[in-house]
Amino acid sequence: MQQQMNTQQHAMMAQPPEMISTKDALYLTDALSWNLLAMKKAHFFASQCQDQEIKQAIERVGQMHQRHYQQLLHQLQPSAHMQ
């Protein structure tokens, strides 16, 4: 029984559904907000940093969050699913 539950939790959809639930839409809004905030904070902290190695590491973190934000936006665009 436990193994069956674990299998269902890790199953991935081949493509996103045509419509999403209100709960899913709220989660996606939160995920976009989290990534945007993390990106802004990383940019701010990198600008305050004196150590170039640490500054570059923080900038990479900000870029990662920006990529995640862009990927979420791309997936939410209706034209992305038509291809």
Coordinates of C-alpha atoms in Angstrom, one line a residue:
M1 CA 0.0 0.0 0.0
Q2 CA 2.8 2.5 0.9
Q3 CA 4.7 1.7 -2.2
Q4 CA 1.6 2.3 -4.3
M5 CA 1.2 5.7 -2.7
N6 CA 4.8 6.7 -3.4
T7 CA 4.4 5.7 -7.0
Q8 CA 1.4 7.9 -7.4
Q9 CA 3.1 10.9 -5.8
H10 CA 6.1 10.8 -8.2
A11 CA 4.2 10.2 -11.4
M12 CA 4.7 13.0 -13.9
M13 CA 2.3 14.2 -16.6
A14 CA 3.4 14.0 -20.2
Q15 CA 1.9 17.5 -20.8
P16 CA 0.1 20.0 -18.6
P17 CA -3.7 19.9 -18.4
E18 CA -5.8 22.2 -20.5
M19 CA -7.2 23.8 -17.4
I20 CA -5.7 24.1 -13.9
S21 CA -7.5 24.2 -10.6
T22 CA -7.7 27.4 -8.5
K23 CA -5.4 25.8 -5.9
D24 CA -2.8 25.0 -8.7
A25 CA -3.1 28.6 -10.0
L26 CA -2.5 30.0 -6.5
Y27 CA 0.5 27.7 -6.1
L28 CA 1.9 28.9 -9.4
T29 CA 1.4 32.5 -8.4
D30 CA 3.3 31.8 -5.2
A31 CA 6.1 30.1 -7.1
L32 CA 6.5 33.1 -9.4
S33 CA 6.5 35.4 -6.5
W34 CA 9.1 33.4 -4.6
N35 CA 11.4 33.3 -7.6
L36 CA 11.0 37.0 -8.3
L37 CA 11.7 37.9 -4.7
A38 CA 14.7 35.6 -4.6
M39 CA 16.1 37.1 -7.8
K40 CA 15.7 40.6 -6.5
K41 CA 17.3 39.8 -3.1
A42 CA 20.2 38.1 -4.8
H43 CA 20.7 41.1 -7.0
F44 CA 20.6 43.4 -4.0
F45 CA 23.0 41.3 -1.9
A46 CA 25.4 40.9 -4.8
S47 CA 25.6 44.7 -5.2
Q48 CA 26.5 45.0 -1.5
C49 CA 29.2 42.3 -1.6
Q50 CA 32.9 43.3 -1.7
D51 CA 34.3 39.8 -2.2
Q52 CA 34.2 39.1 -6.0
E53 CA 34.0 35.3 -5.6
I54 CA 31.0 35.5 -3.3
K55 CA 29.4 38.3 -5.4
Q56 CA 29.6 36.0 -8.5
A57 CA 28.1 33.1 -6.6
I58 CA 25.2 35.3 -5.4
E59 CA 24.7 36.5 -9.0
R60 CA 24.5 32.9 -10.2
V61 CA 21.8 32.2 -7.6
G62 CA 19.9 35.2 -8.9
Q63 CA 20.2 34.1 -12.5
M64 CA 19.0 30.6 -11.5
H65 CA 15.9 32.1 -10.0
Q66 CA 15.4 34.3 -13.0
R67 CA 15.5 31.2 -15.3
H68 CA 13.0 29.4 -13.0
Y69 CA 10.7 32.4 -13.2
Q70 CA 11.0 32.5 -17.0
Q71 CA 10.4 28.8 -17.3
L72 CA 7.2 29.1 -15.2
L73 CA 6.0 32.0 -17.3
H74 CA 6.7 30.1 -20.5
Q75 CA 4.7 27.1 -19.3
L76 CA 1.8 29.3 -18.5
Q77 CA 1.5 30.8 -21.9
P78 CA -1.1 29.1 -24.0
S79 CA 1.0 29.1 -27.2
A80 CA 3.7 27.1 -25.4
H81 CA 1.4 24.0 -25.3
M82 CA 0.5 24.2 -29.0
Q83 CA 3.9 23.3 -30.2

